[in-house]
């Protein structure tokens, strides 16, 4: 009994000292009651970081933000630089996805709609065919075919007039703030088809393929009052999150970000609107939003600055909101199995265990998500941001080793 008490005190002092050195207050962060798990995590990660400091130049030339939280015990397990302001790269998509699920709801659907304004006589629509964009990145060929069939069902054989593109959902900015001009950046427009911005041209092509005659000019204007609804195509937030997170698709992330922005009711919505909603959630979680910098939904921006603590608090919040967590978790890549983690952590205790979002931009490598500790079976969440790395492989190797240390059994 005395030996166990002594061990508990040592762990308490170790974690408290580490958190204090890293600027993290532990007054409201209890240490896990599971002493063996706390000891294992602290010993393993201290040894890993110590090894890097002695034999590896990674920590000499780069910054590290690392935090591990025991969700089962609701306690801090480990912290190293948890409040270092760092660029998150694509782990920014966790901020976007969790905010979207929280704000919009798990049943939210992305949509694109077709209307007409005018008269239909003897099969000819004279007037406007209006396309209303909802920035749905999954709108594709089958959806366009559904539009054509819906027009045929109401007797339209010919369109004479205008194709009106309503893109009032968001502002006219085609790129995000702080994006590099020479990146492979997606175009941010509310009217998307197969992830491209040539919606009117593709609609015209599909209508003609369906044997409709089209003689129309293309204009950009809001949906006119009194327009008649023809069809709306939907895709669920689960479908969008799957592609956004598993494959780290930047357009899907920005589309989700602008759904959040548009939920404020402002038209056209702006990135600043989306940021304000995110800040509201982060503030609710007790974070000092004045210290953080949020710019976009994908993590492409050079202006995003968050902390490992930011991501951990969001992951903890998602875990506590059971319905939200049930929709977030399936979207995350699984180590050694799929998505951007398909080739990582194979043959280790982390394979098929870690579910996390990766992040990679020039100089940044990051990983944040969930795993289950083999020692004690506790559910954990973690965030790791390596900033200033010259080679992505260095950051990924370190992150994989952290995950292996968290997932390995006690005899590791």
XYZ file of C-alpha atoms in Angstrom:
412
model
C 0.000 0.000 0.000
C 2.796 2.445 0.926
C 4.674 1.544 -2.244
C 1.607 2.312 -4.387
C 1.019 5.604 -2.563
C 4.647 6.588 -3.069
C 4.385 5.774 -6.768
C 1.216 7.849 -7.084
C 2.926 10.863 -5.476
C 5.875 10.550 -7.840
C 3.590 10.525 -10.860
C 1.574 13.450 -9.549
C 4.724 15.508 -9.060
C 6.108 14.502 -12.448
C 3.002 15.464 -14.409
C 2.455 18.659 -12.435
C 6.068 19.729 -12.904
C 5.978 19.009 -16.628
C 2.713 20.911 -17.091
C 4.052 23.840 -15.051
C 7.238 23.979 -17.120
C 5.156 24.042 -20.281
C 2.874 26.811 -19.055
C -0.169 24.541 -18.544
C -2.116 25.057 -15.354
C -2.970 21.771 -13.659
C -5.261 23.146 -10.984
C -8.265 21.998 -12.993
C -6.592 19.015 -14.690
C -6.585 16.030 -12.317
C -3.988 13.327 -12.741
C -5.360 9.911 -13.679
C -6.337 7.615 -10.842
C -4.936 4.765 -12.938
C -1.389 5.052 -11.623
C 0.122 2.323 -13.832
C -1.192 4.021 -17.003
C 0.032 7.422 -15.871
C 3.436 5.971 -15.065
C 3.688 4.126 -18.369
C 2.763 7.141 -20.483
C 5.035 9.518 -18.599
C 7.970 7.111 -18.605
C 7.620 6.195 -22.260
C 7.146 9.694 -23.620
C 9.837 11.168 -21.384
C 12.202 8.482 -22.653
C 11.217 9.141 -26.285
C 11.734 12.885 -25.983
C 14.955 12.347 -24.043
C 16.228 10.066 -26.791
C 15.409 12.702 -29.385
C 17.217 15.373 -27.422
C 20.341 13.221 -27.143
C 20.473 11.424 -30.485
C 18.203 13.356 -32.847
C 18.296 16.960 -34.011
C 14.522 17.213 -34.461
C 13.855 19.063 -31.202
C 16.962 21.215 -31.637
C 15.690 22.638 -34.894
C 11.911 22.501 -34.524
C 9.061 23.119 -32.099
C 6.859 20.483 -30.523
C 3.384 20.733 -29.078
C 2.174 17.486 -27.502
C -0.738 16.712 -25.228
C -2.421 13.445 -24.201
C -5.701 13.302 -22.319
C -7.246 10.287 -20.617
C -10.903 10.452 -21.637
C -11.951 7.538 -19.451
C -10.569 9.150 -16.293
C -11.032 12.688 -17.684
C -7.496 13.601 -16.708
C -4.285 14.969 -18.122
C -1.766 12.244 -18.948
C 1.050 14.136 -20.606
C 1.950 17.612 -21.838
C 4.980 19.026 -23.635
C 4.622 22.538 -25.020
C 0.807 22.248 -25.029
C 0.337 25.999 -25.446
C 2.965 26.599 -28.078
C 1.297 28.551 -30.886
C 1.831 26.397 -33.956
C 0.408 25.986 -37.432
C -1.918 22.962 -37.424
C -1.804 22.086 -41.142
C -4.696 19.723 -41.912
C -5.456 18.967 -38.270
C -7.293 22.291 -38.671
C -9.966 20.111 -40.264
C -10.753 18.847 -36.748
C -11.679 22.393 -35.743
C -13.864 22.638 -38.841
C -15.562 19.248 -38.549
C -16.274 19.380 -34.808
C -17.613 22.925 -35.091
C -19.792 21.925 -38.049
C -21.278 18.891 -36.297
C -21.882 20.972 -33.174
C -23.353 23.976 -34.976
C -25.226 22.383 -37.880
C -26.204 19.067 -36.324
C -25.386 15.510 -37.316
C -28.327 15.341 -39.758
C -27.259 18.388 -41.762
C -27.309 18.101 -45.549
C -25.427 20.023 -48.234
C -27.655 21.039 -51.130
C -27.801 22.498 -54.636
C -31.135 23.613 -56.111
C -32.696 24.284 -59.503
C -35.551 26.762 -60.101
C -37.151 28.466 -63.056
C -38.756 31.880 -63.506
C -40.807 32.399 -66.639
C -43.356 30.493 -68.666
C -43.453 26.981 -70.043
C -45.464 26.705 -73.233
C -45.444 23.791 -75.664
C -42.332 22.412 -74.032
C -40.336 25.644 -74.161
C -39.178 27.449 -71.048
C -38.940 31.155 -71.819
C -37.210 32.930 -68.966
C -34.617 31.999 -66.400
C -33.274 28.619 -65.329
C -31.790 29.382 -61.908
C -29.085 27.338 -60.192
C -28.691 28.069 -56.475
C -25.364 27.006 -55.040
C -24.957 25.556 -51.566
C -21.249 24.750 -51.951
C -21.759 20.988 -52.071
C -18.423 19.353 -52.992
C -20.167 16.036 -53.718
C -22.490 17.395 -56.403
C -21.591 15.333 -59.472
C -22.702 13.872 -62.756
C -25.621 11.901 -61.341
C -26.958 15.023 -59.636
C -26.744 16.976 -62.883
C -28.596 14.169 -64.649
C -31.276 14.380 -61.956
C -31.698 18.082 -62.749
C -32.151 17.315 -66.432
C -34.710 14.600 -65.705
C -36.614 16.891 -63.326
C -36.955 19.478 -66.112
C -38.201 16.853 -68.526
C -40.758 15.686 -65.978
C -42.346 19.145 -65.868
C -42.514 19.154 -69.662
C -39.477 21.252 -70.561
C -37.896 20.325 -73.894
C -36.207 23.618 -74.663
C -34.673 26.437 -72.610
C -34.770 29.884 -74.205
C -33.523 32.750 -72.081
C -30.901 32.769 -69.337
C -29.091 30.372 -67.046
C -28.807 32.278 -63.779
C -26.120 31.299 -61.286
C -26.982 32.264 -57.720
C -23.713 32.269 -55.756
C -24.883 34.528 -52.945
C -24.186 31.907 -50.276
C -20.610 33.209 -49.880
C -18.522 36.151 -50.895
C -16.505 36.320 -54.113
C -13.155 35.283 -52.590
C -11.867 32.346 -54.646
C -9.043 31.487 -52.258
C -8.634 31.467 -48.511
C -6.749 34.088 -46.528
C -3.048 33.265 -46.295
C -3.003 30.597 -49.013
C 0.175 30.262 -51.050
C -0.336 31.338 -54.659
C 1.688 28.392 -56.010
C -0.220 25.669 -54.111
C -2.772 23.440 -55.817
C -5.602 25.456 -54.316
C -9.280 24.629 -54.839
C -11.607 27.330 -56.167
C -14.118 28.401 -53.530
C -17.500 28.874 -55.170
C -21.013 27.886 -54.050
C -21.803 26.250 -57.415
C -19.671 23.139 -57.733
C -19.875 20.134 -60.016
C -17.319 17.343 -59.712
C -15.318 19.774 -57.515
C -15.034 22.251 -60.410
C -16.497 25.721 -60.868
C -17.845 25.365 -64.456
C -21.384 24.648 -63.296
C -23.325 26.443 -66.043
C -21.271 24.841 -68.820
C -21.743 21.376 -67.337
C -25.480 21.945 -66.866
C -25.840 23.024 -70.490
C -23.909 19.972 -71.639
C -26.048 17.613 -69.560
C -29.306 19.170 -70.747
C -28.236 18.707 -74.335
C -27.196 15.120 -73.596
C -30.757 14.625 -72.337
C -32.007 15.943 -75.712
C -33.112 19.336 -74.467
C -32.470 22.369 -76.640
C -30.598 25.135 -74.851
C -30.217 28.665 -76.208
C -29.329 30.688 -73.150
C -26.877 33.243 -71.907
C -25.196 32.759 -68.534
C -25.462 35.452 -65.866
C -24.737 35.679 -62.158
C -27.630 36.972 -60.056
C -29.661 36.118 -56.934
C -32.681 33.828 -57.066
C -35.569 36.006 -58.279
C -38.694 36.284 -56.175
C -41.504 34.045 -57.286
C -39.231 31.435 -58.892
C -40.606 27.896 -59.053
C -38.654 25.069 -57.475
C -37.678 22.210 -59.806
C -35.255 19.991 -57.895
C -32.802 19.905 -55.008
C -29.959 17.432 -54.675
C -28.620 16.608 -51.209
C -25.562 15.002 -49.633
C -25.216 14.303 -45.926
C -22.594 15.803 -43.677
C -21.365 12.255 -43.004
C -20.622 11.772 -46.715
C -18.721 15.037 -46.865
C -16.768 14.422 -43.646
C -15.687 10.981 -44.851
C -13.870 12.421 -47.871
C -12.732 15.517 -46.019
C -11.058 13.612 -43.194
C -10.032 10.268 -44.672
C -8.391 11.830 -47.733
C -7.756 15.277 -46.249
C -9.617 16.997 -49.076
C -9.197 20.763 -48.795
C -12.213 21.718 -50.915
C -14.476 19.530 -48.769
C -13.087 21.240 -45.666
C -13.663 24.725 -47.058
C -17.173 23.762 -48.160
C -17.912 22.604 -44.609
C -16.353 25.759 -43.185
C -18.653 27.913 -45.299
C -21.717 25.934 -44.209
C -20.766 27.038 -40.704
C -20.276 30.614 -41.900
C -23.643 30.632 -43.690
C -25.378 29.296 -40.564
C -25.032 32.788 -39.094
C -27.624 33.984 -41.615
C -25.289 36.480 -43.254
C -25.347 36.661 -47.063
C -22.902 36.505 -48.572
C -21.126 34.583 -45.819
C -17.452 35.268 -45.207
C -14.552 33.409 -43.657
C -14.779 35.804 -40.748
C -18.313 34.558 -40.073
C -17.044 30.978 -39.900
C -14.172 31.974 -37.637
C -16.544 33.697 -35.212
C -18.607 30.526 -34.844
C -15.437 28.504 -34.194
C -14.288 31.057 -31.656
C -17.607 30.776 -29.823
C -17.092 27.034 -29.400
C -13.451 27.382 -28.370
C -14.358 30.058 -25.858
C -17.047 27.774 -24.420
C -14.334 25.158 -23.919
C -12.308 27.604 -21.820
C -9.686 28.536 -24.397
C -8.318 32.056 -24.723
C -9.367 32.861 -28.281
C -7.365 36.092 -28.258
C -4.180 33.997 -28.291
C -5.258 31.847 -31.218
C -5.473 32.695 -34.926
C -8.027 31.011 -37.170
C -8.181 31.769 -40.878
C -9.690 28.950 -42.947
C -11.305 25.546 -42.793
C -8.660 23.334 -44.374
C -5.381 24.336 -42.746
C -3.852 25.625 -45.986
C -3.537 29.134 -44.585
C -0.211 30.348 -43.263
C -2.184 32.432 -40.763
C -3.661 29.605 -38.690
C -2.070 29.342 -35.252
C -3.471 26.993 -32.617
C -2.061 24.771 -29.876
C -1.995 21.089 -29.043
C -4.263 21.976 -26.133
C -6.787 23.514 -28.569
C -7.110 20.268 -30.501
C -7.244 18.109 -27.367
C -10.008 20.190 -25.831
C -12.028 19.883 -29.038
C -11.469 16.126 -29.200
C -12.485 15.815 -25.546
C -15.615 17.865 -26.209
C -16.523 15.676 -29.186
C -16.082 12.563 -27.034
C -18.406 13.983 -24.401
C -21.091 14.738 -27.007
C -21.900 11.119 -27.770
C -23.925 11.711 -30.943
C -21.293 14.096 -32.304
C -18.527 11.592 -31.550
C -20.469 8.816 -33.277
C -20.370 10.841 -36.505
C -16.836 12.206 -36.164
C -15.000 8.965 -35.363
C -15.903 7.019 -38.545
C -14.537 9.876 -40.655
C -11.035 9.675 -39.162
C -8.252 7.696 -40.888
C -7.380 4.395 -39.201
C -3.694 3.607 -38.668
C -2.443 0.952 -41.066
C -5.845 0.601 -42.743
C -7.211 3.568 -44.676
C -7.038 7.211 -45.595
C -3.897 9.203 -44.972
C -2.812 6.722 -42.264
C -3.052 3.680 -44.520
C 0.703 3.074 -44.649
C 1.593 4.213 -41.146
C 2.066 2.246 -37.890
C 1.699 -1.110 -39.616
C 2.756 -4.067 -37.499
C 2.588 -2.110 -34.235
C 0.124 -1.905 -31.357
C -1.148 1.341 -32.900
C -2.351 -0.353 -36.090
C -6.164 -0.474 -36.275
C -6.216 1.325 -32.925
C -5.297 4.933 -33.675
C -7.952 6.986 -35.477
C -6.583 10.426 -36.176
C -6.348 13.362 -38.562
C -3.006 13.946 -40.216
C -1.554 17.288 -41.244
C 1.218 18.185 -43.675
C 2.233 21.507 -45.180
C 5.704 22.872 -45.772
C 7.543 22.772 -42.441
C 4.598 21.309 -40.503
C 3.680 17.736 -39.627
C 0.832 17.028 -37.241
C -1.443 14.286 -35.951
C -4.429 14.439 -33.616
C -7.146 11.972 -32.709
C -8.077 9.011 -30.540
C -6.694 5.666 -29.431
C -7.212 3.070 -26.712
C -4.418 2.341 -24.253
C -3.700 -1.381 -24.054
C -2.586 -0.800 -20.489
C -5.872 -0.364 -18.643
C -8.058 -0.056 -21.725
C -8.609 3.662 -21.240
C -9.758 5.779 -24.161
C -7.319 8.596 -24.948
C -7.194 11.639 -27.183
C -3.984 13.333 -28.240
C -2.519 16.085 -30.382
C 1.023 16.298 -31.776
C 2.282 19.248 -33.815
C 5.844 19.323 -35.161
C 6.690 22.746 -36.564
C 9.870 23.645 -38.396
C 10.594 20.145 -39.700
C 12.609 19.978 -42.923
C 11.415 16.498 -43.807
C 7.862 15.349 -43.197
C 9.120 11.826 -42.523
C 10.843 13.025 -39.344
C 7.649 14.391 -37.852
C 5.622 11.362 -38.909
C 8.163 8.983 -37.429
C 8.013 10.784 -34.095
C 4.192 10.855 -34.103
C 4.038 7.151 -34.909
C 6.349 6.383 -31.998
C 4.186 8.433 -29.641
C 1.121 6.495 -30.764
C 2.907 3.188 -30.370
C 3.898 4.181 -26.831
C 0.282 5.048 -25.989
C -1.152 1.847 -27.440
C 1.451 -0.730 -26.428
C 0.741 -3.122 -23.557
C 2.435 -2.769 -20.186
C 5.229 -5.131 -21.236
C 6.218 -2.751 -24.067
